mmCIF file with all atom_site columns, C-alpha atoms in Angstrom:
data_model
loop_
_atom_site.group_PDB
_atom_site.id
_atom_site.type_symbol
_atom_site.label_atom_id
_atom_site.label_alt_id
_atom_site.label_comp_id
_atom_site.label_asym_id
_atom_site.label_entity_id
_atom_site.label_seq_id
_atom_site.pdbx_PDB_ins_code
_atom_site.Cartn_x
_atom_site.Cartn_y
_atom_site.Cartn_z
_atom_site.occupancy
_atom_site.B_iso_or_equiv
_atom_site.pdbx_formal_charge
_atom_site.auth_seq_id
_atom_site.auth_comp_id
_atom_site.auth_asym_id
_atom_site.auth_atom_id
_atom_site.pdbx_PDB_model_num
ATOM 1   C CA . MET A 1 1   ? 11.997  48.436 -7.863 1.00 83.00 ? 1   MET A CA 1
ATOM 2   C CA . ARG A 1 2   ? 12.303  50.422 -4.625 1.00 85.00 ? 2   ARG A CA 1
ATOM 3   C CA . HIS A 1 3   ? 10.087  49.216 -1.763 1.00 87.00 ? 3   HIS A CA 1
ATOM 4   C CA . VAL A 1 4   ? 9.428   50.830 1.598  1.00 91.00 ? 4   VAL A CA 1
ATOM 5   C CA . LEU A 1 5   ? 8.318   48.239 4.152  1.00 89.00 ? 5   LEU A CA 1
ATOM 6   C CA . SER A 1 6   ? 6.780   49.187 7.455  1.00 92.00 ? 6   SER A CA 1
ATOM 7   C CA . ALA A 1 7   ? 6.596   46.453 10.088 1.00 91.00 ? 7   ALA A CA 1
ATOM 8   C CA . LEU A 1 8   ? 5.041   46.621 13.529 1.00 93.00 ? 8   LEU A CA 1
ATOM 9   C CA . VAL A 1 9   ? 6.889   44.176 15.755 1.00 94.00 ? 9   VAL A CA 1
ATOM 10  C CA . GLN A 1 10  ? 6.841   43.217 19.393 1.00 93.00 ? 10  GLN A CA 1
ATOM 11  C CA . ASN A 1 11  ? 9.416   45.219 21.318 1.00 91.00 ? 11  ASN A CA 1
ATOM 12  C CA . GLN A 1 12  ? 11.663  42.263 22.222 1.00 90.00 ? 12  GLN A CA 1
ATOM 13  C CA . PRO A 1 13  ? 15.370  41.415 21.898 1.00 90.00 ? 13  PRO A CA 1
ATOM 14  C CA . GLY A 1 14  ? 16.311  39.630 18.675 1.00 88.00 ? 14  GLY A CA 1
ATOM 15  C CA . VAL A 1 15  ? 13.402  40.807 16.510 1.00 89.00 ? 15  VAL A CA 1
ATOM 16  C CA . LEU A 1 16  ? 15.584  43.143 14.430 1.00 88.00 ? 16  LEU A CA 1
ATOM 17  C CA . ALA A 1 17  ? 18.140  40.392 13.781 1.00 89.00 ? 17  ALA A CA 1
ATOM 18  C CA . HIS A 1 18  ? 15.430  37.914 12.834 1.00 87.00 ? 18  HIS A CA 1
ATOM 19  C CA . VAL A 1 19  ? 13.651  40.242 10.406 1.00 85.00 ? 19  VAL A CA 1
ATOM 20  C CA . SER A 1 20  ? 16.776  41.701 8.792  1.00 84.00 ? 20  SER A CA 1
ATOM 21  C CA . GLY A 1 21  ? 18.276  38.192 8.565  1.00 84.00 ? 21  GLY A CA 1
ATOM 22  C CA . MET A 1 22  ? 15.210  36.957 6.707  1.00 83.00 ? 22  MET A CA 1
ATOM 23  C CA . LEU A 1 23  ? 15.525  39.781 4.178  1.00 80.00 ? 23  LEU A CA 1
ATOM 24  C CA . ALA A 1 24  ? 19.255  39.142 3.754  1.00 82.00 ? 24  ALA A CA 1
ATOM 25  C CA . SER A 1 25  ? 18.727  35.402 3.299  1.00 83.00 ? 25  SER A CA 1
ATOM 26  C CA . ARG A 1 26  ? 16.380  36.196 0.392  1.00 79.00 ? 26  ARG A CA 1
ATOM 27  C CA . GLY A 1 27  ? 19.078  38.309 -1.272 1.00 79.00 ? 27  GLY A CA 1
ATOM 28  C CA . PHE A 1 28  ? 17.662  41.738 -0.440 1.00 79.00 ? 28  PHE A CA 1
ATOM 29  C CA . ASN A 1 29  ? 20.180  44.418 0.398  1.00 81.00 ? 29  ASN A CA 1
ATOM 30  C CA . ILE A 1 30  ? 18.707  46.758 2.987  1.00 85.00 ? 30  ILE A CA 1
ATOM 31  C CA . ASP A 1 31  ? 19.331  50.314 1.722  1.00 88.00 ? 31  ASP A CA 1
ATOM 32  C CA . SER A 1 32  ? 17.904  51.881 4.866  1.00 89.00 ? 32  SER A CA 1
ATOM 33  C CA . LEU A 1 33  ? 16.680  50.619 8.210  1.00 90.00 ? 33  LEU A CA 1
ATOM 34  C CA . ALA A 1 34  ? 15.205  52.471 11.162 1.00 93.00 ? 34  ALA A CA 1
ATOM 35  C CA . VAL A 1 35  ? 13.616  51.053 14.298 1.00 92.00 ? 35  VAL A CA 1
ATOM 36  C CA . GLY A 1 36  ? 11.933  52.792 17.183 1.00 91.00 ? 36  GLY A CA 1
ATOM 37  C CA . GLU A 1 37  ? 9.156   52.505 19.717 1.00 91.00 ? 37  GLU A CA 1
ATOM 38  C CA . THR A 1 38  ? 5.646   53.464 18.675 1.00 92.00 ? 38  THR A CA 1
ATOM 39  C CA . GLU A 1 39  ? 2.822   55.057 20.618 1.00 94.00 ? 39  GLU A CA 1
ATOM 40  C CA . ASP A 1 40  ? 2.502   51.617 22.295 1.00 93.00 ? 40  ASP A CA 1
ATOM 41  C CA . ALA A 1 41  ? 5.650   50.844 24.344 1.00 91.00 ? 41  ALA A CA 1
ATOM 42  C CA . ASN A 1 42  ? 5.149   47.120 23.604 1.00 94.00 ? 42  ASN A CA 1
ATOM 43  C CA . LEU A 1 43  ? 5.544   47.690 19.850 1.00 94.00 ? 43  LEU A CA 1
ATOM 44  C CA . SER A 1 44  ? 8.313   48.998 17.632 1.00 94.00 ? 44  SER A CA 1
ATOM 45  C CA . ARG A 1 45  ? 8.063   50.128 14.021 1.00 95.00 ? 45  ARG A CA 1
ATOM 46  C CA . MET A 1 46  ? 10.730  48.921 11.629 1.00 93.00 ? 46  MET A CA 1
ATOM 47  C CA . THR A 1 47  ? 11.033  50.805 8.350  1.00 93.00 ? 47  THR A CA 1
ATOM 48  C CA . PHE A 1 48  ? 13.098  49.157 5.605  1.00 88.00 ? 48  PHE A CA 1
ATOM 49  C CA . VAL A 1 49  ? 13.990  50.421 2.164  1.00 89.00 ? 49  VAL A CA 1
ATOM 50  C CA . VAL A 1 50  ? 14.931  47.588 -0.197 1.00 85.00 ? 50  VAL A CA 1
ATOM 51  C CA . HIS A 1 51  ? 15.141  47.019 -3.953 1.00 84.00 ? 51  HIS A CA 1
ATOM 52  C CA . GLY A 1 52  ? 13.664  43.933 -5.520 1.00 80.00 ? 52  GLY A CA 1
ATOM 53  C CA . ASP A 1 53  ? 10.969  42.581 -7.729 1.00 83.00 ? 53  ASP A CA 1
ATOM 54  C CA . ASP A 1 54  ? 7.347   42.732 -6.558 1.00 83.00 ? 54  ASP A CA 1
ATOM 55  C CA . ALA A 1 55  ? 6.758   38.962 -6.519 1.00 84.00 ? 55  ALA A CA 1
ATOM 56  C CA . GLU A 1 56  ? 9.868   38.217 -4.438 1.00 78.00 ? 56  GLU A CA 1
ATOM 57  C CA . LEU A 1 57  ? 9.057   40.966 -1.979 1.00 80.00 ? 57  LEU A CA 1
ATOM 58  C CA . GLU A 1 58  ? 5.458   39.765 -1.598 1.00 81.00 ? 58  GLU A CA 1
ATOM 59  C CA . GLN A 1 59  ? 6.807   36.307 -0.695 1.00 79.00 ? 59  GLN A CA 1
ATOM 60  C CA . VAL A 1 60  ? 9.130   37.810 1.952  1.00 78.00 ? 60  VAL A CA 1
ATOM 61  C CA . ARG A 1 61  ? 6.262   39.908 3.342  1.00 80.00 ? 61  ARG A CA 1
ATOM 62  C CA . LYS A 1 62  ? 4.128   36.773 3.691  1.00 80.00 ? 62  LYS A CA 1
ATOM 63  C CA . GLN A 1 63  ? 6.951   34.955 5.465  1.00 79.00 ? 63  GLN A CA 1
ATOM 64  C CA . LEU A 1 64  ? 7.476   37.890 7.832  1.00 82.00 ? 64  LEU A CA 1
ATOM 65  C CA . ASP A 1 65  ? 3.749   37.809 8.631  1.00 81.00 ? 65  ASP A CA 1
ATOM 66  C CA . LYS A 1 66  ? 4.266   34.255 9.946  1.00 79.00 ? 66  LYS A CA 1
ATOM 67  C CA . VAL A 1 67  ? 6.958   35.315 12.444 1.00 81.00 ? 67  VAL A CA 1
ATOM 68  C CA . VAL A 1 68  ? 5.432   35.359 15.942 1.00 80.00 ? 68  VAL A CA 1
ATOM 69  C CA . THR A 1 69  ? 7.032   38.657 16.987 1.00 88.00 ? 69  THR A CA 1
ATOM 70  C CA . VAL A 1 70  ? 5.881   40.431 13.806 1.00 89.00 ? 70  VAL A CA 1
ATOM 71  C CA . VAL A 1 71  ? 2.448   41.983 14.302 1.00 92.00 ? 71  VAL A CA 1
ATOM 72  C CA . GLN A 1 72  ? 1.966   43.512 10.829 1.00 91.00 ? 72  GLN A CA 1
ATOM 73  C CA . VAL A 1 73  ? 4.019   44.072 7.665  1.00 89.00 ? 73  VAL A CA 1
ATOM 74  C CA . GLN A 1 74  ? 2.997   46.511 4.982  1.00 89.00 ? 74  GLN A CA 1
ATOM 75  C CA . ASP A 1 75  ? 4.669   47.479 1.700  1.00 88.00 ? 75  ASP A CA 1
ATOM 76  C CA . ILE A 1 76  ? 3.756   51.162 1.695  1.00 91.00 ? 76  ILE A CA 1
ATOM 77  C CA . SER A 1 77  ? 5.579   51.942 -1.569 1.00 88.00 ? 77  SER A CA 1
ATOM 78  C CA . SER A 1 78  ? 2.365   52.327 -3.526 1.00 87.00 ? 78  SER A CA 1
ATOM 79  C CA . GLU A 1 79  ? 0.632   54.313 -0.762 1.00 91.00 ? 79  GLU A CA 1
ATOM 80  C CA . ASN A 1 80  ? 0.645   58.062 -0.269 1.00 93.00 ? 80  ASN A CA 1
ATOM 81  C CA . PHE A 1 81  ? 3.262   58.291 2.497  1.00 93.00 ? 81  PHE A CA 1
ATOM 82  C CA . VAL A 1 82  ? 5.626   60.724 4.166  1.00 93.00 ? 82  VAL A CA 1
ATOM 83  C CA . GLU A 1 83  ? 9.247   59.695 4.684  1.00 93.00 ? 83  GLU A CA 1
ATOM 84  C CA . ARG A 1 84  ? 12.098  61.447 6.452  1.00 95.00 ? 84  ARG A CA 1
ATOM 85  C CA . ASP A 1 85  ? 15.810  61.030 7.166  1.00 95.00 ? 85  ASP A CA 1
ATOM 86  C CA . LEU A 1 86  ? 17.800  62.814 9.846  1.00 96.00 ? 86  LEU A CA 1
ATOM 87  C CA . LEU A 1 87  ? 21.365  64.026 9.282  1.00 97.00 ? 87  LEU A CA 1
ATOM 88  C CA . LEU A 1 88  ? 23.941  65.257 11.773 1.00 98.00 ? 88  LEU A CA 1
ATOM 89  C CA . ILE A 1 89  ? 26.947  66.699 9.993  1.00 98.00 ? 89  ILE A CA 1
ATOM 90  C CA . LYS A 1 90  ? 30.105  68.352 11.331 1.00 98.00 ? 90  LYS A CA 1
ATOM 91  C CA . ILE A 1 91  ? 31.581  70.867 8.889  1.00 97.00 ? 91  ILE A CA 1
ATOM 92  C CA . LYS A 1 92  ? 34.806  72.846 8.975  1.00 94.00 ? 92  LYS A CA 1
ATOM 93  C CA . ALA A 1 93  ? 33.792  76.475 9.288  1.00 92.00 ? 93  ALA A CA 1
ATOM 94  C CA . THR A 1 94  ? 35.838  79.548 10.010 1.00 85.00 ? 94  THR A CA 1
ATOM 95  C CA . GLY A 1 95  ? 35.251  83.270 9.485  1.00 83.00 ? 95  GLY A CA 1
ATOM 96  C CA . GLN A 1 96  ? 33.379  84.130 6.285  1.00 83.00 ? 96  GLN A CA 1
ATOM 97  C CA . GLN A 1 97  ? 32.513  80.468 5.658  1.00 92.00 ? 97  GLN A CA 1
ATOM 98  C CA . ARG A 1 98  ? 30.234  80.472 8.707  1.00 94.00 ? 98  ARG A CA 1
ATOM 99  C CA . MET A 1 99  ? 27.998  83.093 7.100  1.00 93.00 ? 99  MET A CA 1
ATOM 100 C CA . GLU A 1 100 ? 27.836  81.184 3.792  1.00 94.00 ? 100 GLU A CA 1
ATOM 101 C CA . ILE A 1 101 ? 27.126  77.902 5.542  1.00 96.00 ? 101 ILE A CA 1
ATOM 102 C CA . SER A 1 102 ? 24.510  79.522 7.803  1.00 95.00 ? 102 SER A CA 1
ATOM 103 C CA . LEU A 1 103 ? 22.621  80.779 4.751  1.00 96.00 ? 103 LEU A CA 1
ATOM 104 C CA . LEU A 1 104 ? 22.612  77.279 3.261  1.00 97.00 ? 104 LEU A CA 1
ATOM 105 C CA . ILE A 1 105 ? 21.453  75.807 6.580  1.00 97.00 ? 105 ILE A CA 1
ATOM 106 C CA . ASP A 1 106 ? 18.540  78.269 6.612  1.00 97.00 ? 106 ASP A CA 1
ATOM 107 C CA . MET A 1 107 ? 17.633  77.424 3.012  1.00 97.00 ? 107 MET A CA 1
ATOM 108 C CA . PHE A 1 108 ? 17.454  73.732 3.971  1.00 98.00 ? 108 PHE A CA 1
ATOM 109 C CA . ARG A 1 109 ? 15.497  74.503 7.161  1.00 97.00 ? 109 ARG A CA 1
ATOM 110 C CA . GLY A 1 110 ? 18.265  73.025 9.254  1.00 98.00 ? 110 GLY A CA 1
ATOM 111 C CA . ARG A 1 111 ? 19.697  74.198 12.518 1.00 97.00 ? 111 ARG A CA 1
ATOM 112 C CA . VAL A 1 112 ? 23.096  74.487 14.120 1.00 97.00 ? 112 VAL A CA 1
ATOM 113 C CA . VAL A 1 113 ? 23.265  72.189 17.164 1.00 97.00 ? 113 VAL A CA 1
ATOM 114 C CA . ASP A 1 114 ? 26.901  72.706 18.172 1.00 97.00 ? 114 ASP A CA 1
ATOM 115 C CA . VAL A 1 115 ? 29.595  75.287 17.510 1.00 95.00 ? 115 VAL A CA 1
ATOM 116 C CA . SER A 1 116 ? 33.327  75.284 18.154 1.00 93.00 ? 116 SER A CA 1
ATOM 117 C CA . SER A 1 117 ? 36.084  77.596 16.981 1.00 91.00 ? 117 SER A CA 1
ATOM 118 C CA . ASN A 1 118 ? 36.771  75.443 13.897 1.00 92.00 ? 118 ASN A CA 1
ATOM 119 C CA . ASP A 1 119 ? 33.498  73.743 13.019 1.00 94.00 ? 119 ASP A CA 1
ATOM 120 C CA . LEU A 1 120 ? 29.702  73.653 13.093 1.00 96.00 ? 120 LEU A CA 1
ATOM 121 C CA . MET A 1 121 ? 27.451  70.692 13.736 1.00 98.00 ? 121 MET A CA 1
ATOM 122 C CA . VAL A 1 122 ? 24.192  70.853 11.812 1.00 98.00 ? 122 VAL A CA 1
ATOM 123 C CA . GLU A 1 123 ? 20.924  68.923 11.987 1.00 98.00 ? 123 GLU A CA 1
ATOM 124 C CA . ILE A 1 124 ? 18.819  68.535 8.846  1.00 97.00 ? 124 ILE A CA 1
ATOM 125 C CA . SER A 1 125 ? 15.738  66.393 8.365  1.00 97.00 ? 125 SER A CA 1
ATOM 126 C CA . GLY A 1 126 ? 13.884  65.694 5.163  1.00 96.00 ? 126 GLY A CA 1
ATOM 127 C CA . THR A 1 127 ? 13.692  63.454 2.159  1.00 93.00 ? 127 THR A CA 1
ATOM 128 C CA . GLU A 1 128 ? 16.652  61.415 1.003  1.00 92.00 ? 128 GLU A CA 1
ATOM 129 C CA . GLY A 1 129 ? 17.129  63.835 -1.904 1.00 94.00 ? 129 GLY A CA 1
ATOM 130 C CA . LYS A 1 130 ? 17.218  66.869 0.378  1.00 97.00 ? 130 LYS A CA 1
ATOM 131 C CA . ILE A 1 131 ? 19.785  65.197 2.660  1.00 96.00 ? 131 ILE A CA 1
ATOM 132 C CA . GLU A 1 132 ? 21.957  64.170 -0.307 1.00 96.00 ? 132 GLU A CA 1
ATOM 133 C CA . ALA A 1 133 ? 21.796  67.686 -1.774 1.00 97.00 ? 133 ALA A CA 1
ATOM 134 C CA . PHE A 1 134 ? 22.883  69.278 1.506  1.00 98.00 ? 134 PHE A CA 1
ATOM 135 C CA . ILE A 1 135 ? 25.787  66.844 1.879  1.00 98.00 ? 135 ILE A CA 1
ATOM 136 C CA . GLU A 1 136 ? 27.004  67.672 -1.642 1.00 98.00 ? 136 GLU A CA 1
ATOM 137 C CA . LEU A 1 137 ? 26.830  71.418 -0.902 1.00 97.00 ? 137 LEU A CA 1
ATOM 138 C CA . MET A 1 138 ? 28.909  70.915 2.268  1.00 97.00 ? 138 MET A CA 1
ATOM 139 C CA . ARG A 1 139 ? 31.700  68.866 0.631  1.00 97.00 ? 139 ARG A CA 1
ATOM 140 C CA . PRO A 1 140 ? 33.693  71.924 -0.546 1.00 96.00 ? 140 PRO A CA 1
ATOM 141 C CA . TYR A 1 141 ? 33.761  73.276 3.033  1.00 96.00 ? 141 TYR A CA 1
ATOM 142 C CA . GLY A 1 142 ? 35.136  70.023 4.421  1.00 96.00 ? 142 GLY A CA 1
ATOM 143 C CA . ILE A 1 143 ? 32.948  67.427 6.068  1.00 97.00 ? 143 ILE A CA 1
ATOM 144 C CA . GLN A 1 144 ? 34.618  66.194 9.244  1.00 97.00 ? 144 GLN A CA 1
ATOM 145 C CA . GLU A 1 145 ? 31.966  63.654 10.229 1.00 97.00 ? 145 GLU A CA 1
ATOM 146 C CA . LEU A 1 146 ? 28.408  62.758 9.405  1.00 97.00 ? 146 LEU A CA 1
ATOM 147 C CA . ALA A 1 147 ? 25.762  60.375 10.700 1.00 97.00 ? 147 ALA A CA 1
ATOM 148 C CA . ARG A 1 148 ? 22.375  59.572 9.206  1.00 95.00 ? 148 ARG A CA 1
ATOM 149 C CA . THR A 1 149 ? 19.360  57.751 10.447 1.00 92.00 ? 149 THR A CA 1
ATOM 150 C CA . GLY A 1 150 ? 17.563  55.273 8.298  1.00 90.00 ? 150 GLY A CA 1
ATOM 151 C CA . ARG A 1 151 ? 14.373  56.327 6.625  1.00 92.00 ? 151 ARG A CA 1
ATOM 152 C CA . ILE A 1 152 ? 11.211  56.533 8.685  1.00 94.00 ? 152 ILE A CA 1
ATOM 153 C CA . ALA A 1 153 ? 7.806   56.605 7.014  1.00 94.00 ? 153 ALA A CA 1
ATOM 154 C CA . LEU A 1 154 ? 4.087   56.686 7.751  1.00 93.00 ? 154 LEU A CA 1
ATOM 155 C CA . VAL A 1 155 ? 1.143   56.432 5.385  1.00 93.00 ? 155 VAL A CA 1
ATOM 156 C CA . ARG A 1 156 ? -0.804  59.674 5.146  1.00 92.00 ? 156 ARG A CA 1
ATOM 157 C CA . GLY A 1 157 ? -4.317  59.803 6.565  1.00 89.00 ? 157 GLY A CA 1
ATOM 158 C CA . LYS A 1 158 ? -7.169  59.352 4.126  1.00 80.00 ? 158 LYS A CA 1
ATOM 159 C CA . PRO A 1 159 ? -9.076  62.627 3.727  1.00 72.00 ? 159 PRO A CA 1
ATOM 160 C CA . THR A 1 160 ? -12.749 62.408 4.533  1.00 70.00 ? 160 THR A CA 1
ATOM 161 C CA . GLN A 1 161 ? -15.526 64.759 3.584  1.00 66.00 ? 161 GLN A CA 1
ATOM 162 C CA . GLY A 1 162 ? -15.221 67.918 5.617  1.00 63.00 ? 162 GLY A CA 1
ATOM 163 C CA . ASP A 1 163 ? -11.445 67.651 6.184  1.00 58.00 ? 163 ASP A CA 1
ATOM 164 C CA . VAL A 1 164 ? -9.618  70.885 5.568  1.00 58.00 ? 164 VAL A CA 1
ATOM 165 C CA . LEU A 1 165 ? -6.410  70.361 3.605  1.00 55.00 ? 165 LEU A CA 1
#
């Protein structure tokens, strides 16, 4: 089963190694990992995507909760959450291809961030499926390089009476 874990950790050296090492030692392959500061400069949010059975993952979550530098760990897989990836991709593009590629970029709500005489660099953000679909559409044009972030995710706010959706 696919799990998305969100961990608030103290913003200190070695925390990433400690947390990812604990997951690896339990036999979990980390499919995606992203870390960044939060609204509080003393805290970072780590978002992991892993596959494993619920009972094993609950045990790991409990062990992570015991780590001093870990403030909170939450398996948000069963929550209503928003997740995003970011892709930078450099594509061969000359002449007529630029127009075709530009139309696809627009359809995916991406943007060109760099242009040279032989290629385009494009930024796309969205779900894993959207990113994968765009990569597959770009393969025939010739992908020169690509880089992806890990998944980031936040649980949606709970609507209250009077909220406008």
